[in-house]
Amino acid sequence: MVPEELKYTEEHEWIAQAGEGTVRIGITHYAQEQLGDVVFVQLPDVGDSYASGATLGEVESTKSVSDIYAPLPGEIVARNEALVDTPELINSDPYGDGWLVEIKLEDASAVNGLLDAAKYRELTGA
Amino acid sequence: MTQTPGNDALLTSPLHEAHEALGPTWAPFGGWQMPIQYSGGGVVAEHTAVREAVGIFDVSHLGKALVTGPGAAAFVNSCLTADLGKIAPGKAQYTLCCAENGGVVDDLIAYLVSEDEVFLVPNAANTAEVVRLLQAAAPEGITVTGQHRDYAVIAVQGPKSGDVLDKLGLPSDMEYMAYADADWNGYTVRVCRTGYTGEHGYELLPKWDEARALWDALAEAAASFGGRPAGLGARDTLRTEMGYPLHGHDLSLEISPVQAGSTWAVGWKKDAFWGRDALTAEKANGPKRRLRGLRAVERGVPREQMDVLNAAGEKIGETTSGTFSPTLKTGIALALIDTEAGVELGDQVTLEVRGRKLACEVVKPPFVDTKTK
């Protein structure tokens, strides 16, 4: 449940390459399991810019709410509109159809500083 | 997204190992470690099972206490708010244990066994205090005994709950709020037509050490009717859809039954019950705030302790419970709203949800039709 090809953060987000200097992010399988049934997602607007670690949205379940953090600095270039009506995609397909946003990075090489799958597995005891 | 750490200081149910086998998410509740949801289920699936088929809940954390002795029922009736004189032996009643200032120490169920015996089921965290207050007030000859770990409590709730009990040969054909002591495989089980979900349902009280066999049989029968075990997460969304108060949130030492709209559980004509003078005065003068239902009219999930704002943006109250309603697929909340704000049913108010505004309509609970009877 921790795909080898992705990068990760300690905030339980995954980061995938999505083109030239652009990444797609979502929350991990572990994170969605901890949250439980996701019922509401608040995403940032396309064009907004965020510093690393800034809160860019929220994922809310029946029992709790978690912030979504910008894993790296950059500008939002796409958001997953499907989550507006079907937020449960985050539970059913966290690494696929349940993606959150795409970010055009200020520094494309910064991805290398994120956790790899082995480090993330260590973090979650998976 | 941190996992709730295990805590050895928490009490555990006699069904703890049965839950372990179902992949539970544990949470502390009233001093007990209880399952919030199960893997393979989840709050929404477990909630829906109860509304559409049947769910079984372990609520053994609920307290149990026995009041016995000559005139035990009259004694309880002089302490707790509801009028026990309105029910016959073999029936149960929702009642309140109030402080002299009208605040609520606990809300509980009283089972009238006879004139000389009343069995009480208080909330887990309040059981010791209810027992202490009753013991302190009990006259010579009346004994109040805490029995917290003498009995387990298993709730069987949903339209198929009667079928589940029938399959086990337990009595199911009884009026709402009635109970019967039944034999099951040589064990005595108290079967009550009560619940906290708004569905047709039962609460079963087996002896603590005999609970596991009953749970296993109920789980198997429930599965055959499309049901499943359900955790306290679903119990909370189910009760919130009904507008049932949860002590410590919507009813408390600071929130009186007059404010919470629980006055139907007060026997106003009785000569005595704890808090009578304060509550009678508050009822006569009108409460300064009143518990109302709020239904979100846009996307967002209310939580407790959020500010309620009027059209001018002024704070007029605060939520006491809030969740996403799996049945309505919208946010719902209970909120204490200042009487002087003049808010009427059907009005729109705004909740302050972490810096964002969430428009809600003021409604009278239940949010979802009650089917208890």
PDB file of N, CA and C in Angstrom, chain B residues 211-295:
ATOM      1  N   ALA B 211     -21.220 -12.784  28.104  1.00  0.00           N
ATOM      2  CA  ALA B 211     -21.572 -11.899  26.987  1.00  0.00           C
ATOM      3  C   ALA B 211     -21.008 -12.383  25.652  1.00  0.00           C
ATOM      4  N   ARG B 212     -19.833 -13.014  25.698  1.00  0.00           N
ATOM      5  CA  ARG B 212     -19.156 -13.329  24.438  1.00  0.00           C
ATOM      6  C   ARG B 212     -19.977 -14.291  23.566  1.00  0.00           C
ATOM      7  N   ALA B 213     -20.544 -15.323  24.162  1.00  0.00           N
ATOM      8  CA  ALA B 213     -21.311 -16.297  23.382  1.00  0.00           C
ATOM      9  C   ALA B 213     -22.525 -15.620  22.749  1.00  0.00           C
ATOM     10  N   LEU B 214     -23.147 -14.712  23.505  1.00  0.00           N
ATOM     11  CA  LEU B 214     -24.316 -14.010  22.977  1.00  0.00           C
ATOM     12  C   LEU B 214     -23.920 -13.086  21.819  1.00  0.00           C
ATOM     13  N   TRP B 215     -22.819 -12.365  21.986  1.00  0.00           N
ATOM     14  CA  TRP B 215     -22.319 -11.477  20.924  1.00  0.00           C
ATOM     15  C   TRP B 215     -22.061 -12.266  19.638  1.00  0.00           C
ATOM     16  N   ASP B 216     -21.379 -13.404  19.785  1.00  0.00           N
ATOM     17  CA  ASP B 216     -21.043 -14.215  18.604  1.00  0.00           C
ATOM     18  C   ASP B 216     -22.313 -14.688  17.891  1.00  0.00           C
ATOM     19  N   ALA B 217     -23.303 -15.115  18.674  1.00  0.00           N
ATOM     20  CA  ALA B 217     -24.553 -15.594  18.079  1.00  0.00           C
ATOM     21  C   ALA B 217     -25.300 -14.442  17.403  1.00  0.00           C
ATOM     22  N   LEU B 218     -25.293 -13.278  18.029  1.00  0.00           N
ATOM     23  CA  LEU B 218     -25.958 -12.106  17.447  1.00  0.00           C
ATOM     24  C   LEU B 218     -25.256 -11.665  16.167  1.00  0.00           C
ATOM     25  N   ALA B 219     -23.920 -11.699  16.180  1.00  0.00           N
ATOM     26  CA  ALA B 219     -23.152 -11.277  15.002  1.00  0.00           C
ATOM     27  C   ALA B 219     -23.458 -12.192  13.820  1.00  0.00           C
ATOM     28  N   GLU B 220     -23.537 -13.479  14.104  1.00  0.00           N
ATOM     29  CA  GLU B 220     -23.815 -14.448  13.042  1.00  0.00           C
ATOM     30  C   GLU B 220     -25.238 -14.244  12.499  1.00  0.00           C
ATOM     31  N   ALA B 221     -26.191 -14.064  13.411  1.00  0.00           N
ATOM     32  CA  ALA B 221     -27.580 -13.852  12.979  1.00  0.00           C
ATOM     33  C   ALA B 221     -27.713 -12.532  12.220  1.00  0.00           C
ATOM     34  N   ALA B 222     -27.046 -11.495  12.700  1.00  0.00           N
ATOM     35  CA  ALA B 222     -27.128 -10.183  12.031  1.00  0.00           C
ATOM     36  C   ALA B 222     -26.596 -10.281  10.606  1.00  0.00           C
ATOM     37  N   ALA B 223     -25.480 -11.001  10.444  1.00  0.00           N
ATOM     38  CA  ALA B 223     -24.882 -11.134   9.112  1.00  0.00           C
ATOM     39  C   ALA B 223     -25.863 -11.790   8.146  1.00  0.00           C
ATOM     40  N   SER B 224     -26.660 -12.744   8.635  1.00  0.00           N
ATOM     41  CA  SER B 224     -27.605 -13.447   7.771  1.00  0.00           C
ATOM     42  C   SER B 224     -28.758 -12.544   7.335  1.00  0.00           C
ATOM     43  N   PHE B 225     -28.915 -11.393   7.995  1.00  0.00           N
ATOM     44  CA  PHE B 225     -29.954 -10.431   7.600  1.00  0.00           C
ATOM     45  C   PHE B 225     -29.332  -9.159   7.001  1.00  0.00           C
ATOM     46  N   GLY B 226     -28.103  -9.272   6.525  1.00  0.00           N
ATOM     47  CA  GLY B 226     -27.454  -8.119   5.895  1.00  0.00           C
ATOM     48  C   GLY B 226     -26.928  -7.107   6.893  1.00  0.00           C
ATOM     49  N   GLY B 227     -26.774  -7.529   8.147  1.00  0.00           N
ATOM     50  CA  GLY B 227     -26.292  -6.614   9.179  1.00  0.00           C
ATOM     51  C   GLY B 227     -24.831  -6.814   9.491  1.00  0.00           C
ATOM     52  N   ARG B 228     -24.327  -6.072  10.468  1.00  0.00           N
ATOM     53  CA  ARG B 228     -22.905  -6.139  10.825  1.00  0.00           C
ATOM     54  C   ARG B 228     -22.680  -5.488  12.185  1.00  0.00           C
ATOM     55  N   PRO B 229     -21.537  -5.785  12.795  1.00  0.00           N
ATOM     56  CA  PRO B 229     -21.171  -5.044  14.005  1.00  0.00           C
ATOM     57  C   PRO B 229     -20.945  -3.573  13.661  1.00  0.00           C
ATOM     58  N   ALA B 230     -21.305  -2.692  14.562  1.00  0.00           N
ATOM     59  CA  ALA B 230     -21.147  -1.254  14.339  1.00  0.00           C
ATOM     60  C   ALA B 230     -20.479  -0.646  15.569  1.00  0.00           C
ATOM     61  N   GLY B 231     -19.641   0.354  15.324  1.00  0.00           N
ATOM     62  CA  GLY B 231     -18.878   0.969  16.416  1.00  0.00           C
ATOM     63  C   GLY B 231     -19.541   2.234  16.934  1.00  0.00           C
ATOM     64  N   LEU B 232     -18.860   2.864  17.886  1.00  0.00           N
ATOM     65  CA  LEU B 232     -19.437   4.057  18.510  1.00  0.00           C
ATOM     66  C   LEU B 232     -19.477   5.259  17.569  1.00  0.00           C
ATOM     67  N   GLY B 233     -18.688   5.212  16.477  1.00  0.00           N
ATOM     68  CA  GLY B 233     -18.753   6.288  15.480  1.00  0.00           C
ATOM     69  C   GLY B 233     -20.124   6.333  14.839  1.00  0.00           C
ATOM     70  N   ALA B 234     -20.612   5.166  14.405  1.00  0.00           N
ATOM     71  CA  ALA B 234     -21.948   5.097  13.810  1.00  0.00           C
ATOM     72  C   ALA B 234     -23.014   5.395  14.859  1.00  0.00           C
ATOM     73  N   ARG B 235     -22.799   4.930  16.077  1.00  0.00           N
ATOM     74  CA  ARG B 235     -23.771   5.235  17.136  1.00  0.00           C
ATOM     75  C   ARG B 235     -23.935   6.748  17.291  1.00  0.00           C
ATOM     76  N   ASP B 236     -22.827   7.483  17.151  1.00  0.00           N
ATOM     77  CA  ASP B 236     -22.890   8.936  17.297  1.00  0.00           C
ATOM     78  C   ASP B 236     -23.587   9.598  16.109  1.00  0.00           C
ATOM     79  N   THR B 237     -23.306   9.158  14.879  1.00  0.00           N
ATOM     80  CA  THR B 237     -23.988   9.775  13.734  1.00  0.00           C
ATOM     81  C   THR B 237     -25.476   9.420  13.758  1.00  0.00           C
ATOM     82  N   LEU B 238     -25.806   8.206  14.200  1.00  0.00           N
ATOM     83  CA  LEU B 238     -27.213   7.780  14.276  1.00  0.00           C
ATOM     84  C   LEU B 238     -27.969   8.614  15.306  1.00  0.00           C
ATOM     85  N   ARG B 239     -27.381   8.796  16.477  1.00  0.00           N
ATOM     86  CA  ARG B 239     -28.098   9.550  17.518  1.00  0.00           C
ATOM     87  C   ARG B 239     -28.169  11.039  17.157  1.00  0.00           C
ATOM     88  N   THR B 240     -27.158  11.551  16.488  1.00  0.00           N
ATOM     89  CA  THR B 240     -27.204  12.965  16.102  1.00  0.00           C
ATOM     90  C   THR B 240     -28.311  13.196  15.080  1.00  0.00           C
ATOM     91  N   GLU B 241     -28.497  12.260  14.142  1.00  0.00           N
ATOM     92  CA  GLU B 241     -29.598  12.391  13.172  1.00  0.00           C
ATOM     93  C   GLU B 241     -30.957  12.430  13.887  1.00  0.00           C
ATOM     94  N   MET B 242     -31.037  11.817  15.063  1.00  0.00           N
ATOM     95  CA  MET B 242     -32.282  11.820  15.834  1.00  0.00           C
ATOM     96  C   MET B 242     -32.395  13.044  16.735  1.00  0.00           C
ATOM     97  N   GLY B 243     -31.290  13.782  16.880  1.00  0.00           N
ATOM     98  CA  GLY B 243     -31.289  14.912  17.809  1.00  0.00           C
ATOM     99  C   GLY B 243     -31.244  14.468  19.255  1.00  0.00           C
ATOM    100  N   TYR B 244     -30.884  13.199  19.491  1.00  0.00           N
ATOM    101  CA  TYR B 244     -30.766  12.721  20.877  1.00  0.00           C
ATOM    102  C   TYR B 244     -29.542  13.384  21.514  1.00  0.00           C
ATOM    103  N   PRO B 245     -29.704  13.950  22.713  1.00  0.00           N
ATOM    104  CA  PRO B 245     -28.548  14.575  23.352  1.00  0.00           C
ATOM    105  C   PRO B 245     -27.539  13.542  23.847  1.00  0.00           C
ATOM    106  N   LEU B 246     -26.285  13.917  23.823  1.00  0.00           N
ATOM    107  CA  LEU B 246     -25.219  13.109  24.425  1.00  0.00           C
ATOM    108  C   LEU B 246     -24.703  13.881  25.625  1.00  0.00           C
ATOM    109  N   HIS B 247     -24.737  13.240  26.796  1.00  0.00           N
ATOM    110  CA  HIS B 247     -24.305  13.942  28.003  1.00  0.00           C
ATOM    111  C   HIS B 247     -22.843  14.359  27.890  1.00  0.00           C
ATOM    112  N   GLY B 248     -22.572  15.568  28.382  1.00  0.00           N
ATOM    113  CA  GLY B 248     -21.224  16.112  28.267  1.00  0.00           C
ATOM    114  C   GLY B 248     -21.080  16.976  27.026  1.00  0.00           C
ATOM    115  N   HIS B 249     -22.079  16.919  26.153  1.00  0.00           N
ATOM    116  CA  HIS B 249     -22.067  17.713  24.920  1.00  0.00           C
ATOM    117  C   HIS B 249     -23.337  18.570  24.841  1.00  0.00           C
ATOM    118  N   ASP B 250     -24.488  17.903  24.714  1.00  0.00           N
ATOM    119  CA  ASP B 250     -25.758  18.609  24.513  1.00  0.00           C
ATOM    120  C   ASP B 250     -26.563  18.733  25.806  1.00  0.00           C
ATOM    121  N   LEU B 251     -26.137  18.046  26.817  1.00  0.00           N
ATOM    122  CA  LEU B 251     -26.725  18.085  28.158  1.00  0.00           C
ATOM    123  C   LEU B 251     -25.528  18.008  29.097  1.00  0.00           C
ATOM    124  N   SER B 252     -25.532  18.819  30.151  1.00  0.00           N
ATOM    125  CA  SER B 252     -24.393  18.776  31.064  1.00  0.00           C
ATOM    126  C   SER B 252     -24.754  19.527  32.334  1.00  0.00           C
ATOM    127  N   LEU B 253     -23.798  19.632  33.225  1.00  0.00           N
ATOM    128  CA  LEU B 253     -24.041  20.406  34.443  1.00  0.00           C
ATOM    129  C   LEU B 253     -24.352  21.862  34.094  1.00  0.00           C
ATOM    130  N   GLU B 254     -23.881  22.320  32.919  1.00  0.00           N
ATOM    131  CA  GLU B 254     -24.128  23.698  32.493  1.00  0.00           C
ATOM    132  C   GLU B 254     -25.342  23.824  31.574  1.00  0.00           C
ATOM    133  N   ILE B 255     -25.831  22.693  31.056  1.00  0.00           N
ATOM    134  CA  ILE B 255     -26.953  22.738  30.105  1.00  0.00           C
ATOM    135  C   ILE B 255     -28.140  21.993  30.713  1.00  0.00           C
ATOM    136  N   SER B 256     -29.151  22.748  31.127  1.00  0.00           N
ATOM    137  CA  SER B 256     -30.304  22.167  31.826  1.00  0.00           C
ATOM    138  C   SER B 256     -31.253  21.505  30.833  1.00  0.00           C
ATOM    139  N   PRO B 257     -32.149  20.645  31.330  1.00  0.00           N
ATOM    140  CA  PRO B 257     -33.139  20.026  30.437  1.00  0.00           C
ATOM    141  C   PRO B 257     -34.095  21.055  29.829  1.00  0.00           C
ATOM    142  N   VAL B 258     -34.304  22.180  30.498  1.00  0.00           N
ATOM    143  CA  VAL B 258     -35.167  23.225  29.935  1.00  0.00           C
ATOM    144  C   VAL B 258     -34.482  23.827  28.700  1.00  0.00           C
ATOM    145  N   GLN B 259     -33.175  24.014  28.784  1.00  0.00           N
ATOM    146  CA  GLN B 259     -32.409  24.536  27.651  1.00  0.00           C
ATOM    147  C   GLN B 259     -32.299  23.496  26.536  1.00  0.00           C
ATOM    148  N   ALA B 260     -32.134  22.242  26.926  1.00  0.00           N
ATOM    149  CA  ALA B 260     -31.900  21.180  25.940  1.00  0.00           C
ATOM    150  C   ALA B 260     -33.189  20.653  25.319  1.00  0.00           C
ATOM    151  N   GLY B 261     -34.332  21.121  25.822  1.00  0.00           N
ATOM    152  CA  GLY B 261     -35.596  20.624  25.270  1.00  0.00           C
ATOM    153  C   GLY B 261     -35.914  19.219  25.730  1.00  0.00           C
ATOM    154  N   SER B 262     -35.381  18.835  26.891  1.00  0.00           N
ATOM    155  CA  SER B 262     -35.640  17.506  27.443  1.00  0.00           C
ATOM    156  C   SER B 262     -36.696  17.554  28.548  1.00  0.00           C
ATOM    157  N   THR B 263     -37.539  18.559  28.496  1.00  0.00           N
ATOM    158  CA  THR B 263     -38.529  18.729  29.565  1.00  0.00           C
ATOM    159  C   THR B 263     -39.569  17.614  29.589  1.00  0.00           C
ATOM    160  N   TRP B 264     -39.727  16.900  28.459  1.00  0.00           N
ATOM    161  CA  TRP B 264     -40.638  15.755  28.433  1.00  0.00           C
ATOM    162  C   TRP B 264     -40.172  14.661  29.400  1.00  0.00           C
ATOM    163  N   ALA B 265     -38.912  14.691  29.799  1.00  0.00           N
ATOM    164  CA  ALA B 265     -38.375  13.702  30.739  1.00  0.00           C
ATOM    165  C   ALA B 265     -38.435  14.199  32.182  1.00  0.00           C
ATOM    166  N   VAL B 266     -39.189  15.255  32.407  1.00  0.00           N
ATOM    167  CA  VAL B 266     -39.327  15.808  33.760  1.00  0.00           C
ATOM    168  C   VAL B 266     -40.785  15.665  34.207  1.00  0.00           C
ATOM    169  N   GLY B 267     -40.968  15.049  35.377  1.00  0.00           N
ATOM    170  CA  GLY B 267     -42.320  14.922  35.949  1.00  0.00           C
ATOM    171  C   GLY B 267     -42.639  16.161  36.747  1.00  0.00           C
ATOM    172  N   TRP B 268     -43.127  17.200  36.060  1.00  0.00           N
ATOM    173  CA  TRP B 268     -43.321  18.514  36.702  1.00  0.00           C
ATOM    174  C   TRP B 268     -44.305  18.467  37.860  1.00  0.00           C
ATOM    175  N   LYS B 269     -45.228  17.496  37.810  1.00  0.00           N
ATOM    176  CA  LYS B 269     -46.245  17.454  38.864  1.00  0.00           C
ATOM    177  C   LYS B 269     -45.769  16.744  40.133  1.00  0.00           C
ATOM    178  N   LYS B 270     -44.572  16.165  40.063  1.00  0.00           N
ATOM    179  CA  LYS B 270     -44.077  15.451  41.247  1.00  0.00           C
ATOM    180  C   LYS B 270     -43.739  16.447  42.363  1.00  0.00           C
ATOM    181  N   ASP B 271     -43.876  15.963  43.609  1.00  0.00           N
ATOM    182  CA  ASP B 271     -43.562  16.812  44.758  1.00  0.00           C
ATOM    183  C   ASP B 271     -42.071  17.091  44.864  1.00  0.00           C
ATOM    184  N   ALA B 272     -41.296  16.109  44.464  1.00  0.00           N
ATOM    185  CA  ALA B 272     -39.856  16.257  44.672  1.00  0.00           C
ATOM    186  C   ALA B 272     -39.049  15.535  43.609  1.00  0.00           C
ATOM    187  N   PHE B 273     -38.001  16.166  43.168  1.00  0.00           N
ATOM    188  CA  PHE B 273     -36.895  15.542  42.424  1.00  0.00           C
ATOM    189  C   PHE B 273     -35.750  16.539  42.474  1.00  0.00           C
ATOM    190  N   TRP B 274     -34.545  16.050  42.315  1.00  0.00           N
ATOM    191  CA  TRP B 274     -33.380  16.935  42.424  1.00  0.00           C
ATOM    192  C   TRP B 274     -33.450  18.004  41.338  1.00  0.00           C
ATOM    193  N   GLY B 275     -33.285  19.243  41.739  1.00  0.00           N
ATOM    194  CA  GLY B 275     -33.286  20.358  40.790  1.00  0.00           C
ATOM    195  C   GLY B 275     -34.667  20.925  40.532  1.00  0.00           C
ATOM    196  N   ARG B 276     -35.678  20.434  41.249  1.00  0.00           N
ATOM    197  CA  ARG B 276     -37.067  20.819  40.960  1.00  0.00           C
ATOM    198  C   ARG B 276     -37.285  22.330  41.009  1.00  0.00           C
ATOM    199  N   ASP B 277     -36.799  22.979  42.073  1.00  0.00           N
ATOM    200  CA  ASP B 277     -37.066  24.410  42.213  1.00  0.00           C
ATOM    201  C   ASP B 277     -36.403  25.218  41.099  1.00  0.00           C
ATOM    202  N   ALA B 278     -35.141  24.909  40.846  1.00  0.00           N
ATOM    203  CA  ALA B 278     -34.408  25.660  39.817  1.00  0.00           C
ATOM    204  C   ALA B 278     -35.018  25.447  38.441  1.00  0.00           C
ATOM    205  N   LEU B 279     -35.390  24.206  38.141  1.00  0.00           N
ATOM    206  CA  LEU B 279     -35.940  23.904  36.818  1.00  0.00           C
ATOM    207  C   LEU B 279     -37.334  24.506  36.641  1.00  0.00           C
ATOM    208  N   THR B 280     -38.133  24.468  37.717  1.00  0.00           N
ATOM    209  CA  THR B 280     -39.478  25.048  37.643  1.00  0.00           C
ATOM    210  C   THR B 280     -39.375  26.549  37.375  1.00  0.00           C
ATOM    211  N   ALA B 281     -38.430  27.198  38.041  1.00  0.00           N
ATOM    212  CA  ALA B 281     -38.234  28.643  37.831  1.00  0.00           C
ATOM    213  C   ALA B 281     -37.738  28.916  36.409  1.00  0.00           C
ATOM    214  N   GLU B 282     -36.816  28.109  35.944  1.00  0.00           N
ATOM    215  CA  GLU B 282     -36.268  28.341  34.598  1.00  0.00           C
ATOM    216  C   GLU B 282     -37.349  28.137  33.530  1.00  0.00           C
ATOM    217  N   LYS B 283     -38.202  27.140  33.775  1.00  0.00           N
ATOM    218  CA  LYS B 283     -39.282  26.862  32.826  1.00  0.00           C
ATOM    219  C   LYS B 283     -40.274  28.032  32.808  1.00  0.00           C
ATOM    220  N   ALA B 284     -40.563  28.564  34.000  1.00  0.00           N
ATOM    221  CA  ALA B 284     -41.528  29.666  34.100  1.00  0.00           C
ATOM    222  C   ALA B 284     -40.985  30.942  33.459  1.00  0.00           C
ATOM    223  N   ASN B 285     -39.710  31.201  33.672  1.00  0.00           N
ATOM    224  CA  ASN B 285     -39.101  32.441  33.151  1.00  0.00           C
ATOM    225  C   ASN B 285     -38.672  32.315  31.691  1.00  0.00           C
ATOM    226  N   GLY B 286     -38.565  31.076  31.216  1.00  0.00           N
ATOM    227  CA  GLY B 286     -38.060  30.842  29.868  1.00  0.00           C
ATOM    228  C   GLY B 286     -36.549  30.729  29.899  1.00  0.00           C
ATOM    229  N   PRO B 287     -35.987  29.728  29.214  1.00  0.00           N
ATOM    230  CA  PRO B 287     -34.529  29.540  29.246  1.00  0.00           C
ATOM    231  C   PRO B 287     -33.829  30.654  28.475  1.00  0.00           C
ATOM    232  N   LYS B 288     -32.606  30.970  28.878  1.00  0.00           N
ATOM    233  CA  LYS B 288     -31.878  32.044  28.183  1.00  0.00           C
ATOM    234  C   LYS B 288     -31.273  31.552  26.869  1.00  0.00           C
ATOM    235  N   ARG B 289     -31.244  30.231  26.703  1.00  0.00           N
ATOM    236  CA  ARG B 289     -30.777  29.660  25.429  1.00  0.00           C
ATOM    237  C   ARG B 289     -31.498  28.331  25.220  1.00  0.00           C
ATOM    238  N   ARG B 290     -31.546  27.905  23.979  1.00  0.00           N
ATOM    239  CA  ARG B 290     -32.359  26.747  23.647  1.00  0.00           C
ATOM    240  C   ARG B 290     -31.623  25.904  22.610  1.00  0.00           C
ATOM    241  N   LEU B 291     -31.680  24.569  22.796  1.00  0.00           N
ATOM    242  CA  LEU B 291     -31.012  23.661  21.854  1.00  0.00           C
ATOM    243  C   LEU B 291     -31.854  23.537  20.583  1.00  0.00           C
ATOM    244  N   ARG B 292     -31.214  23.774  19.442  1.00  0.00           N
ATOM    245  CA  ARG B 292     -31.895  23.697  18.146  1.00  0.00           C
ATOM    246  C   ARG B 292     -31.108  22.799  17.200  1.00  0.00           C
ATOM    247  N   GLY B 293     -31.802  22.336  16.174  1.00  0.00           N
ATOM    248  CA  GLY B 293     -31.118  21.582  15.132  1.00  0.00           C
ATOM    249  C   GLY B 293     -30.654  22.528  14.033  1.00  0.00           C
ATOM    250  N   LEU B 294     -29.499  22.276  13.470  1.00  0.00           N
ATOM    251  CA  LEU B 294     -29.001  23.049  12.329  1.00  0.00           C
ATOM    252  C   LEU B 294     -28.694  22.076  11.192  1.00  0.00           C
ATOM    253  N   ARG B 295     -29.217  22.387  10.013  1.00  0.00           N
ATOM    254  CA  ARG B 295     -28.917  21.555   8.850  1.00  0.00           C
ATOM    255  C   ARG B 295     -28.189  22.404   7.820  1.00  0.00           C
TER     256      ARG B 295
END
